[in-house]
XYZ file of C-alpha atoms in Angstrom:
528
model
C 103.424 134.186 92.019
C 100.665 132.229 93.786
C 98.218 134.331 95.860
C 97.637 132.909 99.376
C 95.172 133.866 102.145
C 96.006 132.989 105.801
C 93.293 132.531 108.452
C 93.425 131.751 112.213
C 91.479 133.087 115.179
C 94.668 133.319 117.263
C 96.615 136.503 116.304
C 99.963 135.092 117.486
C 99.620 132.032 115.235
C 98.449 134.230 112.354
C 101.567 136.426 112.685
C 103.723 133.319 113.041
C 102.284 131.871 109.824
C 103.318 135.007 107.962
C 106.932 134.696 109.196
C 107.528 130.984 109.556
C 108.550 130.464 105.951
C 109.993 132.585 103.140
C 106.842 132.843 101.061
C 108.531 134.765 98.237
C 111.129 132.024 97.892
C 108.325 129.477 97.606
C 106.799 131.564 94.810
C 103.890 132.870 96.834
C 102.395 136.196 97.924
C 100.355 136.629 101.114
C 97.483 138.760 99.781
C 95.419 138.840 102.991
C 94.753 137.503 106.492
C 91.538 136.717 108.392
C 90.715 136.142 112.075
C 87.342 134.417 111.631
C 85.380 132.318 109.165
C 83.137 135.240 108.216
C 86.148 137.473 107.598
C 87.812 134.711 105.570
C 84.819 134.387 103.215
C 84.818 138.163 102.685
C 88.553 138.114 101.946
C 88.088 135.204 99.518
C 85.440 137.138 97.583
C 87.534 140.307 97.518
C 91.081 138.972 97.007
C 90.281 135.877 94.933
C 93.294 133.830 96.159
C 94.508 130.602 94.618
C 95.312 128.998 98.002
C 93.773 129.309 101.479
C 95.678 128.127 104.599
C 93.179 128.179 107.444
C 92.532 126.938 110.953
C 89.675 124.442 110.822
C 88.002 125.689 114.019
C 87.218 129.456 114.069
C 84.444 131.693 115.362
C 81.488 132.055 113.008
C 81.999 129.909 109.967
C 84.285 126.949 110.571
C 86.938 125.845 108.141
C 84.590 123.085 106.977
C 81.884 125.722 106.327
C 84.387 127.766 104.306
C 85.468 124.833 102.122
C 81.813 123.943 101.547
C 81.217 127.578 100.443
C 84.180 127.310 98.067
C 82.850 124.072 96.562
C 79.235 125.247 96.272
C 80.307 128.426 94.460
C 82.690 126.515 92.196
C 85.655 128.666 93.254
C 88.957 127.338 91.979
C 90.784 127.562 95.333
C 93.044 125.008 97.022
C 92.598 124.685 100.821
C 95.169 123.583 103.399
C 93.811 123.143 106.943
C 95.737 123.549 110.197
C 94.352 122.536 113.587
C 95.256 121.626 117.145
C 92.944 118.632 116.858
C 94.366 115.277 115.874
C 90.897 113.749 115.603
C 90.764 111.709 112.411
C 87.118 112.777 111.948
C 88.192 116.365 111.207
C 90.840 115.253 108.748
C 88.477 112.889 106.977
C 85.750 115.519 106.558
C 88.258 118.153 105.389
C 89.714 115.820 102.768
C 86.210 114.759 101.683
C 85.483 118.366 100.729
C 88.702 118.649 98.752
C 91.310 119.961 101.175
C 94.878 119.466 99.919
C 96.290 118.574 103.361
C 95.601 118.674 107.082
C 98.475 120.044 109.225
C 98.376 119.552 112.992
C 99.640 122.283 115.329
C 102.319 123.056 116.377
C 103.179 123.688 112.725
C 106.367 122.107 111.426
C 108.107 124.566 109.075
C 109.578 121.896 106.792
C 106.265 120.072 106.498
C 104.421 123.321 105.770
C 106.928 124.242 103.049
C 106.584 120.765 101.559
C 102.774 120.996 101.487
C 102.851 124.522 99.978
C 105.350 123.446 97.292
C 103.180 120.443 96.425
C 100.107 122.679 96.239
C 101.801 125.293 94.008
C 103.197 122.529 91.802
C 99.711 121.066 91.474
C 98.288 124.459 90.571
C 100.985 124.978 87.950
C 100.351 121.535 86.485
C 96.595 122.117 86.366
C 97.081 125.523 84.739
C 99.420 124.044 82.117
C 96.899 121.320 81.385
C 94.125 123.917 81.055
C 96.294 126.069 78.801
C 97.145 123.100 76.613
C 93.500 122.059 76.448
C 92.397 125.582 75.487
C 95.174 125.889 72.927
C 94.176 122.575 71.399
C 90.502 123.574 71.422
C 91.320 126.949 69.859
C 93.476 125.258 67.235
C 90.678 122.824 66.386
C 88.186 125.691 66.268
C 90.410 127.780 63.996
C 91.021 124.766 61.783
C 87.298 124.078 61.550
C 86.533 127.741 60.836
C 89.218 127.779 58.159
C 87.686 124.691 56.535
C 84.197 126.237 56.713
C 85.454 129.501 55.183
C 87.162 127.599 52.377
C 83.941 125.660 51.815
C 81.859 128.873 51.734
C 84.328 130.413 49.294
C 84.001 127.420 46.952
C 80.216 127.863 46.977
C 80.151 131.581 46.176
C 82.816 131.171 43.496
C 80.673 128.423 41.944
C 83.441 125.847 42.220
C 83.081 122.119 43.044
C 82.404 121.653 46.756
C 80.896 118.164 47.101
C 84.021 116.649 48.673
C 84.130 119.372 51.334
C 80.370 119.094 51.899
C 80.583 115.436 52.874
C 83.206 116.306 55.464
C 81.545 119.416 56.888
C 77.787 118.984 56.521
C 77.438 117.882 60.162
C 78.846 121.260 61.239
C 75.657 123.013 60.122
C 73.144 122.629 62.945
C 70.219 124.642 61.553
C 67.970 124.171 58.495
C 68.209 127.582 56.787
C 70.958 129.681 55.207
C 71.067 133.421 54.451
C 73.944 135.536 53.138
C 74.307 139.047 54.569
C 76.739 141.382 52.841
C 78.204 144.369 54.722
C 79.957 147.515 53.536
C 81.567 150.039 55.892
C 80.327 153.330 54.476
C 82.492 156.042 56.014
C 85.950 154.476 55.842
C 88.160 155.707 53.034
C 91.580 154.204 52.292
C 93.137 157.628 51.940
C 91.958 158.657 55.433
C 92.285 155.444 57.420
C 95.509 153.620 58.091
C 95.464 149.861 57.677
C 95.660 149.358 61.452
C 92.602 151.571 62.077
C 90.651 149.816 59.351
C 91.540 146.421 60.825
C 90.420 147.496 64.307
C 87.111 148.827 62.983
C 86.506 145.664 60.950
C 87.363 143.492 63.961
C 84.930 145.423 66.181
C 82.154 145.153 63.592
C 82.806 141.429 63.216
C 82.477 140.989 66.995
C 79.113 142.776 67.057
C 77.844 140.658 64.168
C 79.138 137.496 65.840
C 77.442 138.302 69.143
C 74.072 139.089 67.565
C 74.066 136.237 65.047
C 75.058 133.691 67.722
C 71.627 134.217 69.314
C 69.878 132.733 66.281
C 72.444 130.369 64.805
C 76.004 130.143 63.566
C 77.929 132.060 60.927
C 80.869 131.904 58.549
C 82.553 135.191 57.629
C 84.640 136.058 54.582
C 86.091 139.255 53.169
C 85.313 139.336 49.458
C 85.546 142.230 46.975
C 85.827 144.767 49.788
C 82.727 143.466 51.593
C 82.258 141.487 54.795
C 80.259 138.456 53.692
C 78.454 136.442 56.379
C 76.680 133.142 55.830
C 74.147 132.731 58.632
C 72.956 129.182 59.364
C 69.751 129.627 61.338
C 66.286 128.449 62.241
C 63.269 130.142 60.692
C 63.403 133.882 61.275
C 63.605 137.295 59.605
C 67.187 138.054 58.620
C 66.251 141.628 57.665
C 65.468 142.245 61.339
C 68.875 140.837 62.279
C 70.552 143.119 59.720
C 68.687 146.150 61.108
C 69.759 145.284 64.649
C 73.386 144.886 63.533
C 73.270 148.301 61.865
C 71.625 149.874 64.931
C 74.206 148.480 67.364
C 77.168 149.505 65.185
C 75.698 153.004 64.676
C 75.129 153.346 68.416
C 78.262 151.825 69.941
C 80.938 152.148 67.235
C 79.625 155.410 65.726
C 80.138 153.974 62.247
C 77.776 153.832 59.278
C 77.214 150.435 57.730
C 75.135 149.309 54.770
C 73.890 145.717 54.810
C 72.280 143.762 51.985
C 70.323 140.611 52.733
C 70.130 137.720 50.282
C 67.236 135.307 49.966
C 66.850 132.613 52.632
C 67.451 129.096 51.270
C 66.998 125.642 52.770
C 69.807 123.869 50.956
C 73.555 124.445 50.863
C 73.567 124.127 47.081
C 71.378 127.266 46.920
C 73.710 129.422 49.037
C 75.170 130.819 45.783
C 71.703 132.182 44.966
C 71.505 133.919 48.349
C 75.004 135.356 47.835
C 74.139 136.635 44.339
C 70.977 138.270 45.707
C 72.968 140.006 48.454
C 75.626 141.318 46.048
C 72.986 142.526 43.552
C 71.144 144.287 46.374
C 74.385 145.933 47.556
C 74.860 147.453 44.087
C 71.680 149.455 44.705
C 73.399 151.250 47.605
C 74.992 153.642 45.103
C 71.547 154.995 44.206
C 69.640 154.420 47.488
C 72.300 155.830 49.828
C 74.466 154.724 52.768
C 73.604 153.268 56.178
C 70.682 151.231 54.841
C 69.462 147.645 54.965
C 68.773 146.627 51.374
C 67.085 143.580 49.870
C 66.946 142.571 46.241
C 63.191 143.175 46.059
C 63.616 146.921 46.615
C 62.847 148.603 43.275
C 64.668 151.713 42.180
C 62.620 154.558 40.684
C 63.208 154.090 36.984
C 62.491 156.608 34.238
C 61.931 155.168 30.766
C 62.061 158.605 29.163
C 65.761 159.193 29.761
C 68.094 158.098 26.977
C 71.535 159.095 25.732
C 70.076 161.507 23.181
C 68.185 163.493 25.833
C 71.343 163.583 27.966
C 73.296 165.033 25.013
C 70.617 167.651 24.411
C 70.702 168.750 28.036
C 74.508 168.843 27.832
C 74.125 171.344 24.988
C 71.818 173.489 27.139
C 74.375 173.434 29.956
C 77.102 174.582 27.582
C 74.926 177.351 26.170
C 74.201 178.704 29.671
C 77.890 178.476 30.582
C 79.065 180.387 27.535
C 76.388 183.024 28.130
C 77.592 183.340 31.762
C 74.052 182.773 33.069
C 75.062 181.278 36.419
C 71.671 180.320 37.884
C 70.481 178.808 34.630
C 73.806 177.026 34.169
C 73.767 175.445 37.651
C 70.078 174.551 37.360
C 70.600 172.790 34.048
C 73.755 171.108 35.303
C 71.759 169.718 38.245
C 69.085 168.464 35.837
C 71.765 166.910 33.614
C 73.327 165.054 36.546
C 69.888 163.840 37.670
C 69.233 162.564 34.148
C 72.494 160.642 34.256
C 71.435 159.159 37.601
C 68.014 158.081 36.328
C 69.561 156.603 33.201
C 72.105 154.633 35.272
C 69.361 153.485 37.680
C 67.488 151.803 34.820
C 70.562 149.615 34.417
C 71.358 149.470 38.172
C 74.808 150.396 36.933
C 77.220 152.470 38.979
C 79.707 152.238 36.113
C 77.237 153.872 33.709
C 76.828 156.839 36.065
C 80.601 157.156 36.404
C 81.304 156.775 32.683
C 78.693 159.293 31.504
C 79.610 161.837 34.201
C 83.264 161.574 33.253
C 82.410 162.044 29.547
C 80.394 165.178 30.274
C 83.239 166.821 32.122
C 85.776 165.742 29.534
C 83.595 167.572 27.025
C 83.441 170.690 29.202
C 87.201 170.584 29.611
C 87.542 170.371 25.832
C 85.346 173.468 25.487
C 87.511 175.332 28.016
C 90.580 174.473 26.003
C 88.910 175.675 22.795
C 88.068 178.961 24.506
C 91.742 179.197 25.493
C 90.678 179.557 29.135
C 93.336 178.865 31.727
C 92.559 176.458 34.551
C 94.291 174.349 37.155
C 95.803 171.455 35.175
C 96.065 169.251 38.269
C 92.441 169.927 39.182
C 91.240 168.953 35.712
C 93.708 166.127 35.208
C 91.741 163.305 33.529
C 93.104 160.529 35.736
C 92.627 162.557 38.910
C 89.058 163.437 37.993
C 88.198 159.826 37.143
C 89.671 158.732 40.494
C 87.635 161.365 42.343
C 84.443 160.324 40.545
C 85.095 156.665 41.406
C 85.657 157.472 45.093
C 82.171 158.922 45.570
C 80.323 156.251 47.544
C 76.805 157.138 46.393
C 75.238 158.971 43.476
C 74.140 161.824 45.750
C 77.789 162.267 46.770
C 78.806 162.153 43.094
C 76.224 164.826 42.269
C 77.579 167.153 44.951
C 81.142 166.590 43.705
C 80.101 167.331 40.095
C 78.234 170.488 41.126
C 81.375 171.673 42.937
C 83.380 171.047 39.755
C 80.717 172.921 37.785
C 81.191 175.955 40.028
C 84.934 175.894 39.417
C 84.381 175.657 35.653
C 82.040 178.645 35.738
C 84.547 180.709 37.721
C 87.272 179.854 35.212
C 85.092 180.959 32.311
C 84.018 184.149 34.082
C 87.530 185.117 35.146
C 89.135 184.364 31.773
C 88.874 188.035 30.743
C 87.010 189.596 27.813
C 89.991 191.031 25.895
C 91.013 187.581 24.692
C 87.506 186.901 23.392
C 87.248 190.344 21.790
C 90.501 189.815 19.964
C 89.284 186.423 18.759
C 86.009 187.987 17.620
C 87.881 190.670 15.710
C 89.791 187.980 13.795
C 86.569 186.144 13.012
C 84.930 189.318 11.657
C 88.000 190.096 9.571
C 87.906 186.631 8.062
C 84.188 186.929 7.260
C 84.782 190.359 5.687
C 87.519 188.936 3.467
C 85.706 185.717 2.536
C 81.962 186.459 2.631
C 81.813 186.032 -1.184
C 82.949 182.419 -0.755
C 80.859 179.463 0.318
C 81.598 179.771 4.034
C 79.481 178.066 6.696
C 79.285 178.007 10.483
C 80.928 174.561 10.622
C 83.758 175.655 8.353
C 84.398 178.850 10.305
C 84.248 177.021 13.641
C 86.844 174.579 12.376
C 89.155 177.373 11.201
C 89.104 178.883 14.690
C 89.371 175.514 16.475
C 85.944 175.680 18.058
C 83.089 173.285 18.489
C 80.272 174.416 16.078
C 77.783 174.707 18.907
C 80.193 176.740 20.979
C 81.095 178.921 17.960
C 77.409 179.721 17.380
C 76.930 180.757 21.033
C 80.232 182.636 21.103
C 79.344 184.555 17.926
C 75.897 185.543 19.198
C 77.318 186.592 22.557
C 79.611 189.150 20.874
C 77.385 190.358 18.012
C 73.873 189.977 19.469
C 72.820 188.110 16.321
C 73.385 184.656 14.941
C 76.030 183.863 12.366
C 73.619 183.341 9.456
C 71.885 186.701 9.981
C 75.226 188.501 10.286
C 76.576 186.941 7.074
C 73.361 187.647 5.150
C 73.333 191.325 6.177
C 76.997 191.704 5.206
C 76.401 190.153 1.760
C 73.314 192.224 1.067
C 75.053 195.485 2.067
C 77.791 194.657 -0.423
C 75.111 193.813 -3.025
C 73.530 197.252 -2.583
C 76.916 198.898 -3.276
C 77.370 196.877 -6.454
C 73.829 197.642 -7.653
C 74.395 201.363 -7.200
C 78.017 201.611 -8.318
C 78.262 199.106 -11.175
C 76.362 197.925 -14.249
C 76.788 194.263 -13.297
C 73.876 191.964 -13.922
C 71.935 190.671 -10.909
C 73.263 187.124 -11.327
C 76.832 188.510 -11.459
C 76.276 190.501 -8.257
C 74.778 187.432 -6.589
C 77.924 185.476 -7.461
C 80.223 188.215 -6.139
C 78.500 188.329 -2.735
C 78.470 184.549 -2.204
C 75.202 183.294 -3.761
C 75.422 180.582 -6.416
C 71.658 180.710 -6.970
C 70.410 184.123 -8.308
C 66.822 183.233 -7.340
C 67.874 182.649 -3.733
C 69.768 185.971 -3.801
C 66.692 187.835 -5.114
C 64.463 186.262 -2.480
C 66.846 187.221 0.333
C 67.193 190.758 -1.100
C 63.404 191.218 -1.289
C 62.991 189.881 2.240
C 65.524 192.428 3.518
C 64.563 195.512 1.419
C 60.960 194.807 0.339
C 61.715 194.755 -3.400
C 63.708 192.812 -6.016
C 67.305 193.903 -6.879
C 66.484 195.367 -10.339
C 63.521 197.347 -9.056
C 65.680 198.609 -6.188
C 68.327 199.801 -8.717
C 65.746 201.466 -10.979
C 64.005 203.193 -8.101
C 67.263 204.630 -6.775
C 68.291 205.778 -10.318
C 65.037 207.689 -10.766
């Protein structure tokens, strides 16, 4: 429907205009009426009609004044004048200012309908032409953007782009190029539906587009989960632009966004360098944290003292504290171990190193749990599930918190496993030692027989006997040696052999260390 305003200072004519034709049938709506030029201008500003049918002579502003107002304010309104005057001067002036027609009173219904139809048809034609022009312009713009995106993609993938460059180089209006890489920090695929993610990405893209348009032009791609923007600009600080983008998105969209800024280059062939800088800088986000603006010249705090050997040693300390059920010491050392992993991975700027080593540590702890025959939630400790969870942590600080939570669960499992199972296992170990102490048994051999890690076996044994394995075995052998010295006539070397010593000298030294005298002297003294 076409919106029409009617204006005449004579109320009878104004009412007659409303009834003289079937406006609905003509495809029009009467959205307002006015009885003076002043009132008509107010109605025009409020109702925003497409057509005005007005008397040319009215109190206040005349019809000519109104059409001048329309022209001066560039309002897209068609005007049809009606008047009792047949003076050609009025008609000429009205048409000069763009009036569609000039109808002389008394108004002829058929002529009015004809003029209105012509006006509506003209409006429709103009609108169609505008729509077609905009569609064509949008199509050309989309086509050009598509070509620019394809060109940008060729550059960052290090593929031949010379042919495209010749065609598109005139599209770049500014002398400098900078790549800005963006990562939405708080969106997780498992929590956000695709539609929500698309809306958020679209909103972010609009903010970036609005801010970057003030300094130049941009091309945007989605690559490897990042929003990649190539900014073509005049001289300026792109870090400041990135900070403003982050600020506006934090403030208005309530989202956290990390941006990395590549080096600024003055040649299209060097855009790959800017892109590589931006991607390398973004990799530091894992260690620096979210919602930051990062450049490649930001140095991470590296520690040259951390190596794989020191990580393994700390892992042993963690296990020792766990087996001893020393909670505070266990959690403290676990925190130190995770920090060591972080520092080690930082030296390589490698997220994958942090993930791989962390996963290995907890695979080892799971193995220890299994050796201790401790029950735990299989789904919780499922290898694939754990690796997925570790991968999903966006920063190392988030990974550390996740690993500390896992550490708590592991401790609870060990603590709640019950002592009767361990006591029964210890009884079997003691029985085996009692039956085989005269053989060449060692900690490694015994640990293997009871399906334990040697380090764990040593801690387990000390936990239940309050002495280490070697001391326990030595005391058992020497007690048996005392019995044989007192109850038999066996030679010292024979006794040594029977209690597990192949070297009589070693046996005598151990005996003297324990009892303060050599075996023969001990026997003689007791006999006296």
